[in-house]
DNA sequence: CCAACCATGTAAGCTGTTACATGATTGA
DNA sequence: TCAATCATGTAACAGCTTACATGGTTGG
């Protein structure tokens, strides 16, 4: 019966994640996108307000109060959906097409009561990025010189090196989070 | 009179760039997306064929032949539009939101007669990625401890490190291309 | 009282996604 | 001849972008 998160977009999850930490007004949510690097996930009021309405229509969020003090808060169904989303492991496919979505999950895992999830995420993130980097490397090795001029190789190498950096980031982050917990 | 590339999307440029190198059938173009890392820019026939039609409707491409041997080729207007696009420098704004578009330009600059453009691109790419990385670093330094838990910092750091890698890639690529020309 | 900012929206247009449909050709 | 692959589409739907519109509140 639970509609499996059908149609919740990156922006939808970005909003849901925010209000799961603390209820906020639409304007306050907008400001987060405009003043922090989370801005990658949205732009203008024309996308945020409709997205909030859509979350309400799906029963994942609700409004409390109105006018000046109106805020959005997450519902039980919203919490459950967010939880299922946060538990998804990172796949090589996701890394190839939607790395931003994976990073978004990481950011919100910060507030999740199950601290083990962050560790699981980072492990699967490291595996998936390394795997995708290897795929690109394999592609470069298969395609021989003539079929692939230097400049095309360089373009693919950008992706490869970028993903290797991501994998290292995951390993480093895991260490730092573990160190913090142990203190 | 020239419609300044209004409404040409990433996929549109990806297609235009391909046929500027050699005329191809729609299917051949699809296969490029399905078998190479260029696949990031598209997915299914449902997007490629309409995009090709749209290019034709805008007078940027045309079909030659039909059925089995039908191919798409670029028009003069298409060549001019592509040229203007390829000459655009990389900005910090583009790096923040559409790094993929910048990389796409790089890949097609390979076929451009003006070899100086590739060098100009790489220099502006390096500057822009480094600038954006510095922005993120500045953000991390401004936001103090309490307002920003470790895990949120780490998420931003991912972006920062990734962009630093991009900047290094640009510098390395410039060296390698210069070396190749000098041989 | 006027400008600036808070706060929330609507509407048009375009793209992309998903899923389905179709016919030709070729190798087993 | 039958399956796979070549090759090209269409239709429904949903989302984002851009641009515009609207009122309340507060500081100078």
mmCIF file of C-alpha atoms (C1' of nucleotides) in Angstrom:
data_model
loop_
_atom_site.group_PDB
_atom_site.id
_atom_site.type_symbol
_atom_site.label_atom_id
_atom_site.label_comp_id
_atom_site.label_asym_id
_atom_site.label_seq_id
_atom_site.Cartn_x
_atom_site.Cartn_y
_atom_site.Cartn_z
ATOM 1 C CA UNK A 1 0.000 0.000 0.000
ATOM 2 C CA UNK A 2 2.916 2.291 0.698
ATOM 3 C CA UNK A 3 3.595 4.042 -2.568
ATOM 4 C CA UNK A 4 7.282 3.213 -2.938
ATOM 5 C CA UNK A 5 8.485 6.778 -3.193
ATOM 6 C CA UNK A 6 7.178 6.936 -6.734
ATOM 7 C CA UNK A 7 8.025 10.267 -8.197
ATOM 8 C CA UNK A 8 10.029 11.740 -5.362
ATOM 9 C CA UNK A 9 12.854 13.629 -7.025
ATOM 10 C CA UNK A 10 16.241 14.775 -5.823
ATOM 11 C CA UNK A 11 14.736 18.078 -4.813
ATOM 12 C CA UNK A 12 11.935 16.258 -3.031
ATOM 13 C CA UNK A 13 14.405 14.258 -0.976
ATOM 14 C CA UNK A 14 16.465 17.362 -0.302
ATOM 15 C CA UNK A 15 13.396 19.046 1.175
ATOM 16 C CA UNK A 16 12.230 15.961 3.028
ATOM 17 C CA UNK A 17 15.663 15.525 4.556
ATOM 18 C CA UNK A 18 15.717 19.101 5.777
ATOM 19 C CA UNK A 19 12.332 19.033 7.452
ATOM 20 C CA UNK A 20 13.118 15.660 8.983
ATOM 21 C CA UNK A 21 15.806 17.441 11.016
ATOM 22 C CA UNK A 22 13.640 20.418 11.954
ATOM 23 C CA UNK A 23 10.395 21.865 10.653
ATOM 24 C CA UNK A 24 10.949 24.944 8.536
ATOM 25 C CA UNK A 25 9.062 27.496 6.485
ATOM 26 C CA UNK A 26 9.234 27.356 2.717
ATOM 27 C CA UNK A 27 11.264 30.524 2.691
ATOM 28 C CA UNK A 28 13.772 29.167 5.203
ATOM 29 C CA UNK A 29 14.211 26.083 3.019
ATOM 30 C CA UNK A 30 14.758 28.281 -0.014
ATOM 31 C CA UNK A 31 17.443 30.217 1.823
ATOM 32 C CA UNK A 32 19.354 27.027 2.557
ATOM 33 C CA UNK A 33 19.541 26.343 -1.170
ATOM 34 C CA UNK A 34 20.584 29.891 -1.901
ATOM 35 C CA UNK A 35 23.259 30.278 0.731
ATOM 36 C CA UNK A 36 24.874 26.854 0.985
ATOM 37 C CA UNK A 37 26.374 24.339 -1.441
ATOM 38 C CA UNK A 38 23.078 22.468 -1.206
ATOM 39 C CA UNK A 39 22.048 24.976 -3.862
ATOM 40 C CA UNK A 40 23.142 22.401 -6.428
ATOM 41 C CA UNK A 41 19.829 20.694 -5.868
ATOM 42 C CA UNK A 42 17.592 23.606 -6.630
ATOM 43 C CA UNK A 43 17.332 27.127 -7.864
ATOM 44 C CA UNK A 44 14.223 29.220 -7.663
ATOM 45 C CA UNK A 45 10.919 29.449 -5.803
ATOM 46 C CA UNK A 46 9.263 28.114 -8.940
ATOM 47 C CA UNK A 47 10.644 24.688 -8.155
ATOM 48 C CA UNK A 48 10.683 24.630 -4.362
ATOM 49 C CA UNK A 49 7.103 25.625 -3.600
ATOM 50 C CA UNK A 50 5.547 23.186 -6.064
ATOM 51 C CA UNK A 51 7.848 20.471 -4.747
ATOM 52 C CA UNK A 52 6.667 21.153 -1.192
ATOM 53 C CA UNK A 53 3.057 21.001 -2.315
ATOM 54 C CA UNK A 54 3.757 17.733 -4.031
ATOM 55 C CA UNK A 55 5.230 16.275 -0.842
ATOM 56 C CA UNK A 56 2.066 17.298 1.010
ATOM 57 C CA UNK A 57 -0.143 15.829 -1.692
ATOM 58 C CA UNK A 58 1.702 12.537 -1.292
ATOM 59 C CA UNK A 59 1.219 12.613 2.449
ATOM 60 C CA UNK A 60 4.948 12.816 3.141
ATOM 61 C CA UNK A 61 4.828 16.289 4.673
ATOM 62 C CA UNK A 62 2.249 18.601 6.176
ATOM 63 C CA UNK A 63 1.953 22.255 7.054
ATOM 64 C CA UNK A 64 1.559 23.509 10.598
ATOM 65 C CA UNK A 65 0.360 27.045 11.122
ATOM 66 C CA UNK A 66 -0.039 29.489 8.284
ATOM 67 C CA UNK A 67 1.097 32.844 7.041
ATOM 68 C CA UNK A 68 4.108 34.270 8.892
ATOM 69 C CA UNK A 69 4.732 31.300 11.157
ATOM 70 C CA UNK A 70 3.739 28.503 8.787
ATOM 71 C CA UNK A 71 6.110 25.591 8.674
ATOM 72 C CA UNK A 72 6.455 22.264 6.945
ATOM 73 C CA UNK A 73 7.022 19.140 8.975
ATOM 74 C CA UNK A 74 7.565 15.550 7.980
ATOM 75 C CA UNK A 75 4.827 12.937 8.483
ATOM 76 C CA UNK A 76 5.206 9.353 9.595
ATOM 77 C CA UNK A 77 4.911 8.198 5.990
ATOM 78 C CA UNK A 78 7.569 10.733 5.047
ATOM 79 C CA UNK A 79 9.901 9.496 7.747
ATOM 80 C CA UNK A 80 9.442 5.929 6.581
ATOM 81 C CA UNK A 81 10.087 6.803 2.947
ATOM 82 C CA UNK A 82 13.156 8.829 3.843
ATOM 83 C CA UNK A 83 14.419 5.945 5.934
ATOM 84 C CA UNK A 84 14.075 3.464 3.070
ATOM 85 C CA UNK A 85 15.845 5.876 0.757
ATOM 86 C CA UNK A 86 18.709 6.444 3.180
ATOM 87 C CA UNK A 87 19.279 2.718 3.519
ATOM 88 C CA UNK A 88 19.864 2.184 -0.196
ATOM 89 C CA UNK A 89 23.434 1.153 -0.923
ATOM 90 C CA UNK A 90 25.399 3.090 -3.521
ATOM 91 C CA UNK A 91 25.689 1.264 -6.826
ATOM 92 C CA UNK A 92 28.086 1.728 -9.732
ATOM 93 C CA UNK A 93 25.093 2.667 -11.845
ATOM 94 C CA UNK A 94 24.111 5.450 -9.468
ATOM 95 C CA UNK A 95 27.671 6.680 -9.358
ATOM 96 C CA UNK A 96 27.747 6.891 -13.140
ATOM 97 C CA UNK A 97 24.548 8.897 -13.496
ATOM 98 C CA UNK A 98 23.521 10.419 -10.181
ATOM 99 C CA UNK A 99 26.510 10.898 -7.911
ATOM 100 C CA UNK A 100 24.752 13.975 -6.542
ATOM 101 C CA UNK A 101 21.900 11.854 -5.206
ATOM 102 C CA UNK A 102 24.318 9.626 -3.330
ATOM 103 C CA UNK A 103 26.006 12.624 -1.732
ATOM 104 C CA UNK A 104 22.607 13.944 -0.728
ATOM 105 C CA UNK A 105 21.924 10.711 1.129
ATOM 106 C CA UNK A 106 25.227 11.039 2.921
ATOM 107 C CA UNK A 107 24.407 14.537 4.077
ATOM 108 C CA UNK A 108 21.120 13.432 5.616
ATOM 109 C CA UNK A 109 22.472 10.245 7.142
ATOM 110 C CA UNK A 110 24.069 12.610 9.606
ATOM 111 C CA UNK A 111 20.730 12.932 11.374
ATOM 112 C CA UNK A 112 19.814 9.251 11.277
ATOM 113 C CA UNK A 113 19.607 7.487 14.634
ATOM 114 C CA UNK A 114 21.244 4.349 13.235
ATOM 115 C CA UNK A 115 24.877 5.437 13.161
ATOM 116 C CA UNK A 116 25.860 2.243 11.397
ATOM 117 C CA UNK A 117 24.147 3.446 8.243
ATOM 118 C CA UNK A 118 26.741 6.120 7.621
ATOM 119 C CA UNK A 119 29.504 3.540 7.765
ATOM 120 C CA UNK A 120 27.621 1.204 5.449
ATOM 121 C CA UNK A 121 27.052 4.070 3.077
ATOM 122 C CA UNK A 122 30.694 5.063 2.950
ATOM 123 C CA UNK A 123 31.811 1.506 2.345
ATOM 124 C CA UNK A 124 29.405 1.006 -0.540
ATOM 125 C CA UNK A 125 30.224 4.476 -1.875
ATOM 126 C CA UNK A 126 33.911 3.648 -1.912
ATOM 127 C CA UNK A 127 33.312 0.323 -3.630
ATOM 128 C CA UNK A 128 30.983 1.794 -6.226
ATOM 129 C CA UNK A 129 33.142 4.777 -7.152
ATOM 130 C CA UNK A 130 36.236 2.591 -7.374
ATOM 131 C CA UNK A 131 34.330 0.128 -9.554
ATOM 132 C CA UNK A 132 33.140 2.845 -11.898
ATOM 133 C CA UNK A 133 36.632 4.321 -12.100
ATOM 134 C CA UNK A 134 37.901 0.874 -13.064
ATOM 135 C CA UNK A 135 35.219 0.635 -15.747
ATOM 136 C CA UNK A 136 36.414 3.880 -17.292
ATOM 137 C CA UNK A 137 40.021 2.744 -17.064
ATOM 138 C CA UNK A 138 39.050 -0.489 -18.774
ATOM 139 C CA UNK A 139 37.320 1.467 -21.507
ATOM 140 C CA UNK A 140 40.476 3.493 -22.114
ATOM 141 C CA UNK A 141 42.583 0.350 -22.314
ATOM 142 C CA UNK A 142 40.230 -1.395 -24.730
ATOM 143 C CA UNK A 143 39.915 1.446 -27.191
ATOM 144 C CA UNK A 144 43.134 1.620 -29.116
ATOM 145 C CA UNK A 145 44.984 4.691 -30.339
ATOM 146 C CA UNK A 146 43.523 5.452 -33.742
ATOM 147 C CA UNK A 147 39.910 5.051 -32.679
ATOM 148 C CA UNK A 148 40.509 7.377 -29.775
ATOM 149 C CA UNK A 149 42.518 10.543 -30.065
ATOM 150 C CA UNK A 150 44.382 11.905 -27.049
ATOM 151 C CA UNK A 151 41.804 14.558 -26.328
ATOM 152 C CA UNK A 152 38.979 12.057 -26.074
ATOM 153 C CA UNK A 153 41.097 9.920 -23.764
ATOM 154 C CA UNK A 154 41.716 12.946 -21.579
ATOM 155 C CA UNK A 155 37.983 13.623 -21.284
ATOM 156 C CA UNK A 156 37.405 10.089 -20.026
ATOM 157 C CA UNK A 157 40.407 10.348 -17.735
ATOM 158 C CA UNK A 158 38.773 13.310 -16.057
ATOM 159 C CA UNK A 159 35.911 11.085 -15.019
ATOM 160 C CA UNK A 160 38.270 8.383 -13.886
ATOM 161 C CA UNK A 161 40.418 10.641 -11.742
ATOM 162 C CA UNK A 162 37.380 12.350 -10.306
ATOM 163 C CA UNK A 163 35.925 9.025 -9.196
ATOM 164 C CA UNK A 164 39.218 7.908 -7.703
ATOM 165 C CA UNK A 165 39.174 11.077 -5.642
ATOM 166 C CA UNK A 166 35.639 10.251 -4.521
ATOM 167 C CA UNK A 167 36.716 6.794 -3.427
ATOM 168 C CA UNK A 168 39.597 8.239 -1.417
ATOM 169 C CA UNK A 169 37.242 10.757 0.136
ATOM 170 C CA UNK A 170 34.997 7.939 1.336
ATOM 171 C CA UNK A 171 37.902 6.088 2.922
ATOM 172 C CA UNK A 172 39.179 9.238 4.606
ATOM 173 C CA UNK A 173 35.732 10.191 5.844
ATOM 174 C CA UNK A 174 35.193 6.772 7.367
ATOM 175 C CA UNK A 175 38.443 7.143 9.287
ATOM 176 C CA UNK A 176 37.588 10.598 10.520
ATOM 177 C CA UNK A 177 34.100 9.670 11.637
ATOM 178 C CA UNK A 178 35.416 6.637 13.455
ATOM 179 C CA UNK A 179 38.078 8.743 15.150
ATOM 180 C CA UNK A 180 35.453 11.246 16.291
ATOM 181 C CA UNK A 181 33.287 8.551 17.830
ATOM 182 C CA UNK A 182 36.212 7.062 19.692
ATOM 183 C CA UNK A 183 37.182 10.293 21.384
ATOM 184 C CA UNK B 1 18.366 36.718 -36.960
ATOM 185 C CA UNK B 2 20.480 33.905 -35.664
ATOM 186 C CA UNK B 3 18.522 32.413 -32.765
ATOM 187 C CA UNK B 4 21.270 32.380 -30.148
ATOM 188 C CA UNK B 5 21.114 28.664 -29.512
ATOM 189 C CA UNK B 6 17.897 29.144 -27.585
ATOM 190 C CA UNK B 7 16.823 25.875 -26.188
ATOM 191 C CA UNK B 8 19.680 23.692 -27.307
ATOM 192 C CA UNK B 9 20.254 21.311 -24.419
ATOM 193 C CA UNK B 10 23.234 19.245 -23.369
ATOM 194 C CA UNK B 11 21.913 16.353 -25.398
ATOM 195 C CA UNK B 12 21.395 18.667 -28.357
ATOM 196 C CA UNK B 13 25.005 19.793 -28.237
ATOM 197 C CA UNK B 14 26.192 16.224 -27.761
ATOM 198 C CA UNK B 15 24.402 15.251 -30.973
ATOM 199 C CA UNK B 16 25.460 18.354 -32.853
ATOM 200 C CA UNK B 17 29.062 17.781 -31.877
ATOM 201 C CA UNK B 18 28.975 14.209 -33.112
ATOM 202 C CA UNK B 19 27.528 14.978 -36.496
ATOM 203 C CA UNK B 20 29.917 17.893 -36.898
ATOM 204 C CA UNK B 21 32.720 15.337 -36.962
ATOM 205 C CA UNK B 22 30.961 12.927 -39.308
ATOM 206 C CA UNK B 23 27.380 12.466 -40.451
ATOM 207 C CA UNK B 24 25.709 9.513 -38.748
ATOM 208 C CA UNK B 25 22.394 7.729 -38.555
ATOM 209 C CA UNK B 26 20.205 8.141 -35.511
ATOM 210 C CA UNK B 27 20.922 4.590 -34.522
ATOM 211 C CA UNK B 28 24.677 5.060 -34.788
ATOM 212 C CA UNK B 29 24.398 8.085 -32.531
ATOM 213 C CA UNK B 30 22.360 6.107 -30.039
ATOM 214 C CA UNK B 31 25.014 3.422 -29.969
ATOM 215 C CA UNK B 32 27.680 5.956 -29.050
ATOM 216 C CA UNK B 33 25.647 6.873 -25.980
ATOM 217 C CA UNK B 34 25.085 3.266 -25.092
ATOM 218 C CA UNK B 35 28.617 1.985 -25.476
ATOM 219 C CA UNK B 36 30.835 4.860 -24.362
ATOM 220 C CA UNK B 37 31.062 7.127 -21.327
ATOM 221 C CA UNK B 38 29.225 9.732 -23.405
ATOM 222 C CA UNK B 39 26.180 7.799 -22.212
ATOM 223 C CA UNK B 40 26.040 10.242 -19.289
ATOM 224 C CA UNK B 41 24.356 12.666 -21.651
ATOM 225 C CA UNK B 42 21.488 10.477 -22.728
ATOM 226 C CA UNK B 43 19.666 7.254 -22.247
ATOM 227 C CA UNK B 44 16.929 6.012 -24.492
ATOM 228 C CA UNK B 45 15.591 6.434 -28.024
ATOM 229 C CA UNK B 46 12.753 8.415 -26.532
ATOM 230 C CA UNK B 47 15.106 11.317 -25.969
ATOM 231 C CA UNK B 48 17.534 11.020 -28.869
ATOM 232 C CA UNK B 49 15.100 10.911 -31.778
ATOM 233 C CA UNK B 50 13.020 13.859 -30.595
ATOM 234 C CA UNK B 51 16.229 15.796 -29.950
ATOM 235 C CA UNK B 52 17.415 15.116 -33.511
ATOM 236 C CA UNK B 53 14.068 16.258 -34.875
ATOM 237 C CA UNK B 54 14.317 19.385 -32.801
ATOM 238 C CA UNK B 55 17.757 20.139 -34.233
ATOM 239 C CA UNK B 56 16.334 19.784 -37.736
ATOM 240 C CA UNK B 57 13.368 21.996 -36.893
ATOM 241 C CA UNK B 58 15.800 24.669 -35.736
ATOM 242 C CA UNK B 59 17.761 24.393 -38.955
ATOM 243 C CA UNK B 60 20.890 23.188 -37.174
ATOM 244 C CA UNK B 61 20.907 19.748 -38.749
ATOM 245 C CA UNK B 62 19.362 18.044 -41.745
ATOM 246 C CA UNK B 63 18.784 14.500 -42.927
ATOM 247 C CA UNK B 64 20.368 13.113 -46.053
ATOM 248 C CA UNK B 65 18.943 9.944 -47.547
ATOM 249 C CA UNK B 66 16.282 7.929 -45.793
ATOM 250 C CA UNK B 67 15.513 4.530 -44.407
ATOM 251 C CA UNK B 68 18.542 2.256 -44.113
ATOM 252 C CA UNK B 69 21.169 4.758 -45.260
ATOM 253 C CA UNK B 70 19.629 7.891 -43.770
ATOM 254 C CA UNK B 71 22.043 10.122 -41.927
ATOM 255 C CA UNK B 72 22.047 13.368 -40.062
ATOM 256 C CA UNK B 73 24.490 16.057 -41.008
ATOM 257 C CA UNK B 74 25.197 19.486 -39.567
ATOM 258 C CA UNK B 75 24.120 22.640 -41.421
ATOM 259 C CA UNK B 76 25.990 25.906 -41.719
ATOM 260 C CA UNK B 77 23.817 27.404 -39.003
ATOM 261 C CA UNK B 78 24.559 24.376 -36.854
ATOM 262 C CA UNK B 79 28.291 24.752 -37.385
ATOM 263 C CA UNK B 80 28.108 28.398 -36.427
ATOM 264 C CA UNK B 81 26.106 27.724 -33.300
ATOM 265 C CA UNK B 82 28.434 24.925 -32.263
ATOM 266 C CA UNK B 83 31.406 27.188 -32.844
ATOM 267 C CA UNK B 84 29.964 29.907 -30.618
ATOM 268 C CA UNK B 85 29.255 27.353 -27.935
ATOM 269 C CA UNK B 86 32.747 25.881 -28.090
ATOM 270 C CA UNK B 87 34.306 29.298 -27.669
ATOM 271 C CA UNK B 88 32.556 29.999 -24.378
ATOM 272 C CA UNK B 89 34.991 30.156 -21.496
ATOM 273 C CA UNK B 90 34.346 28.043 -18.416
ATOM 274 C CA UNK B 91 32.930 30.026 -15.500
ATOM 275 C CA UNK B 92 32.778 29.233 -11.789
ATOM 276 C CA UNK B 93 29.013 29.277 -12.119
ATOM 277 C CA UNK B 94 29.068 26.610 -14.832
ATOM 278 C CA UNK B 95 31.460 24.524 -12.793
ATOM 279 C CA UNK B 96 29.100 24.645 -9.834
ATOM 280 C CA UNK B 97 26.011 23.542 -11.731
ATOM 281 C CA UNK B 98 26.950 22.030 -15.074
ATOM 282 C CA UNK B 99 30.448 20.616 -15.024
ATOM 283 C CA UNK B 100 29.264 17.972 -17.451
ATOM 284 C CA UNK B 101 28.509 20.614 -20.077
ATOM 285 C CA UNK B 102 32.024 21.992 -19.826
ATOM 286 C CA UNK B 103 33.519 18.535 -20.283
ATOM 287 C CA UNK B 104 31.318 18.024 -23.295
ATOM 288 C CA UNK B 105 32.770 21.139 -24.876
ATOM 289 C CA UNK B 106 36.249 19.848 -24.226
ATOM 290 C CA UNK B 107 35.508 16.566 -25.953
ATOM 291 C CA UNK B 108 34.309 18.324 -29.096
ATOM 292 C CA UNK B 109 37.047 20.934 -29.144
ATOM 293 C CA UNK B 110 39.191 18.027 -30.273
ATOM 294 C CA UNK B 111 37.732 18.391 -33.763
ATOM 295 C CA UNK B 112 37.911 22.172 -33.928
ATOM 296 C CA UNK B 113 40.301 23.629 -36.505
ATOM 297 C CA UNK B 114 41.408 26.372 -34.112
ATOM 298 C CA UNK B 115 43.770 24.423 -31.876
ATOM 299 C CA UNK B 116 44.220 27.413 -29.626
ATOM 300 C CA UNK B 117 40.677 26.966 -28.342
ATOM 301 C CA UNK B 118 41.541 23.799 -26.476
ATOM 302 C CA UNK B 119 44.318 25.582 -24.627
ATOM 303 C CA UNK B 120 42.065 28.519 -23.812
ATOM 304 C CA UNK B 121 39.443 26.092 -22.572
ATOM 305 C CA UNK B 122 41.813 24.237 -20.291
ATOM 306 C CA UNK B 123 43.138 27.436 -18.796
ATOM 307 C CA UNK B 124 39.667 28.783 -18.031
ATOM 308 C CA UNK B 125 38.603 25.351 -16.795
ATOM 309 C CA UNK B 126 41.506 25.233 -14.373
ATOM 310 C CA UNK B 127 40.814 28.749 -13.131
ATOM 311 C CA UNK B 128 37.095 28.140 -12.704
ATOM 312 C CA UNK B 129 37.386 24.804 -10.906
ATOM 313 C CA UNK B 130 40.073 26.164 -8.598
ATOM 314 C CA UNK B 131 37.909 29.201 -7.890
ATOM 315 C CA UNK B 132 34.887 27.115 -7.042
ATOM 316 C CA UNK B 133 36.977 24.819 -4.842
ATOM 317 C CA UNK B 134 38.181 27.914 -2.998
ATOM 318 C CA UNK B 135 34.576 29.051 -2.575
ATOM 319 C CA UNK B 136 33.686 25.771 -0.915
ATOM 320 C CA UNK B 137 36.769 25.945 1.272
ATOM 321 C CA UNK B 138 35.789 29.467 2.263
ATOM 322 C CA UNK B 139 32.317 28.253 3.128
ATOM 323 C CA UNK B 140 33.752 25.577 5.406
ATOM 324 C CA UNK B 141 35.964 28.091 7.150
ATOM 325 C CA UNK B 142 33.161 30.583 7.693
ATOM 326 C CA UNK B 143 30.677 28.156 9.155
ATOM 327 C CA UNK B 144 31.802 27.385 12.649
ATOM 328 C CA UNK B 145 31.662 24.100 14.495
ATOM 329 C CA UNK B 146 28.262 24.038 16.129
ATOM 330 C CA UNK B 147 26.349 25.194 13.080
ATOM 331 C CA UNK B 148 28.012 22.541 10.982
ATOM 332 C CA UNK B 149 28.513 18.988 12.188
ATOM 333 C CA UNK B 150 31.435 16.935 10.901
ATOM 334 C CA UNK B 151 29.326 14.948 8.501
ATOM 335 C CA UNK B 152 28.019 18.045 6.761
ATOM 336 C CA UNK B 153 31.570 19.360 6.492
ATOM 337 C CA UNK B 154 32.638 16.105 4.906
ATOM 338 C CA UNK B 155 29.909 16.355 2.279
ATOM 339 C CA UNK B 156 31.154 19.792 1.245
ATOM 340 C CA UNK B 157 34.727 18.570 1.331
ATOM 341 C CA UNK B 158 33.815 15.983 -1.256
ATOM 342 C CA UNK B 159 32.934 18.743 -3.647
ATOM 343 C CA UNK B 160 36.054 20.656 -2.810
ATOM 344 C CA UNK B 161 38.414 17.744 -3.327
ATOM 345 C CA UNK B 162 36.644 16.726 -6.494
ATOM 346 C CA UNK B 163 37.093 20.201 -7.967
ATOM 347 C CA UNK B 164 40.731 20.320 -6.962
ATOM 348 C CA UNK B 165 41.204 17.097 -8.870
ATOM 349 C CA UNK B 166 39.498 18.678 -11.872
ATOM 350 C CA UNK B 167 41.844 21.642 -11.735
ATOM 351 C CA UNK B 168 44.879 19.348 -11.625
ATOM 352 C CA UNK B 169 43.467 17.369 -14.532
ATOM 353 C CA UNK B 170 43.268 20.546 -16.604
ATOM 354 C CA UNK B 171 46.864 21.465 -15.852
ATOM 355 C CA UNK B 172 48.088 17.943 -16.648
ATOM 356 C CA UNK B 173 46.068 17.791 -19.851
ATOM 357 C CA UNK B 174 47.475 21.081 -21.045
ATOM 358 C CA UNK B 175 50.980 19.750 -20.545
ATOM 359 C CA UNK B 176 50.263 16.508 -22.352
ATOM 360 C CA UNK B 177 48.612 18.166 -25.314
ATOM 361 C CA UNK B 178 51.469 20.618 -25.619
ATOM 362 C CA UNK B 179 53.967 17.784 -25.464
ATOM 363 C CA UNK B 180 52.125 15.907 -28.199
ATOM 364 C CA UNK B 181 52.160 18.905 -30.507
ATOM 365 C CA UNK B 182 55.858 19.451 -29.995
ATOM 366 C CA UNK B 183 56.842 15.929 -30.949
ATOM 367 C "C1'" DC C 1 6.091 56.791 3.651
ATOM 368 C "C1'" DC C 2 9.006 54.415 0.681
ATOM 369 C "C1'" DA C 3 12.371 50.928 -0.227
ATOM 370 C "C1'" DA C 4 13.869 46.624 0.845
ATOM 371 C "C1'" DC C 5 13.180 42.316 2.061
ATOM 372 C "C1'" DC C 6 10.085 38.527 3.736
ATOM 373 C "C1'" DA C 7 7.164 34.990 1.877
ATOM 374 C "C1'" DT C 8 4.441 32.556 -1.436
ATOM 375 C "C1'" DG C 9 2.875 31.564 -5.243
ATOM 376 C "C1'" DT C 10 1.138 30.886 -10.767
ATOM 377 C "C1'" DA C 11 1.683 29.917 -15.815
ATOM 378 C "C1'" DA C 12 3.979 28.768 -20.179
ATOM 379 C "C1'" DG C 13 7.081 26.141 -22.335
ATOM 380 C "C1'" DC C 14 10.419 22.784 -22.904
ATOM 381 C "C1'" DT C 15 12.858 18.342 -21.833
ATOM 382 C "C1'" DG C 16 13.456 14.076 -20.398
ATOM 383 C "C1'" DT C 17 11.688 9.514 -18.777
ATOM 384 C "C1'" DT C 18 9.154 5.436 -19.370
ATOM 385 C "C1'" DA C 19 6.859 2.371 -21.848
ATOM 386 C "C1'" DC C 20 5.040 0.782 -25.819
ATOM 387 C "C1'" DA C 21 4.806 -0.020 -30.986
ATOM 388 C "C1'" DT C 22 6.480 -0.960 -35.586
ATOM 389 C "C1'" DG C 23 8.802 -2.744 -39.594
ATOM 390 C "C1'" DA C 24 13.207 -4.340 -42.014
ATOM 391 C "C1'" DT C 25 17.063 -7.300 -42.186
ATOM 392 C "C1'" DT C 26 20.014 -11.063 -41.174
ATOM 393 C "C1'" DG C 27 22.009 -15.286 -39.205
ATOM 394 C "C1'" DA C 28 20.994 -19.999 -37.524
ATOM 395 C "C1'" DT D 1 11.284 -19.492 -40.588
ATOM 396 C "C1'" DC D 2 12.134 -17.684 -36.234
ATOM 397 C "C1'" DA D 3 14.708 -14.970 -33.161
ATOM 398 C "C1'" DA D 4 17.668 -11.285 -32.629
ATOM 399 C "C1'" DT D 5 19.158 -7.054 -33.838
ATOM 400 C "C1'" DC D 6 18.756 -2.916 -36.685
ATOM 401 C "C1'" DA D 7 16.283 1.374 -36.837
ATOM 402 C "C1'" DT D 8 12.783 4.660 -35.764
ATOM 403 C "C1'" DG D 9 9.481 6.331 -33.682
ATOM 404 C "C1'" DT D 10 4.900 7.917 -30.459
ATOM 405 C "C1'" DA D 11 2.273 9.086 -26.243
ATOM 406 C "C1'" DA D 12 1.624 10.036 -21.425
ATOM 407 C "C1'" DC D 13 3.430 12.134 -17.717
ATOM 408 C "C1'" DA D 14 6.110 14.659 -14.632
ATOM 409 C "C1'" DG D 15 9.670 17.985 -13.533
ATOM 410 C "C1'" DC D 16 12.368 22.112 -13.939
ATOM 411 C "C1'" DT D 17 13.298 26.914 -15.639
ATOM 412 C "C1'" DT D 18 11.996 31.422 -16.377
ATOM 413 C "C1'" DA D 19 9.378 35.069 -15.661
ATOM 414 C "C1'" DC D 20 5.896 37.329 -13.612
ATOM 415 C "C1'" DA D 21 2.623 38.566 -9.768
ATOM 416 C "C1'" DT D 22 1.271 39.506 -5.140
ATOM 417 C "C1'" DG D 23 0.879 41.066 -0.397
ATOM 418 C "C1'" DG D 24 2.966 41.754 4.415
ATOM 419 C "C1'" DT D 25 6.390 43.772 7.402
ATOM 420 C "C1'" DT D 26 10.093 46.539 8.919
ATOM 421 C "C1'" DG D 27 13.808 50.035 9.037
ATOM 422 C "C1'" DG D 28 15.346 54.589 7.701
#
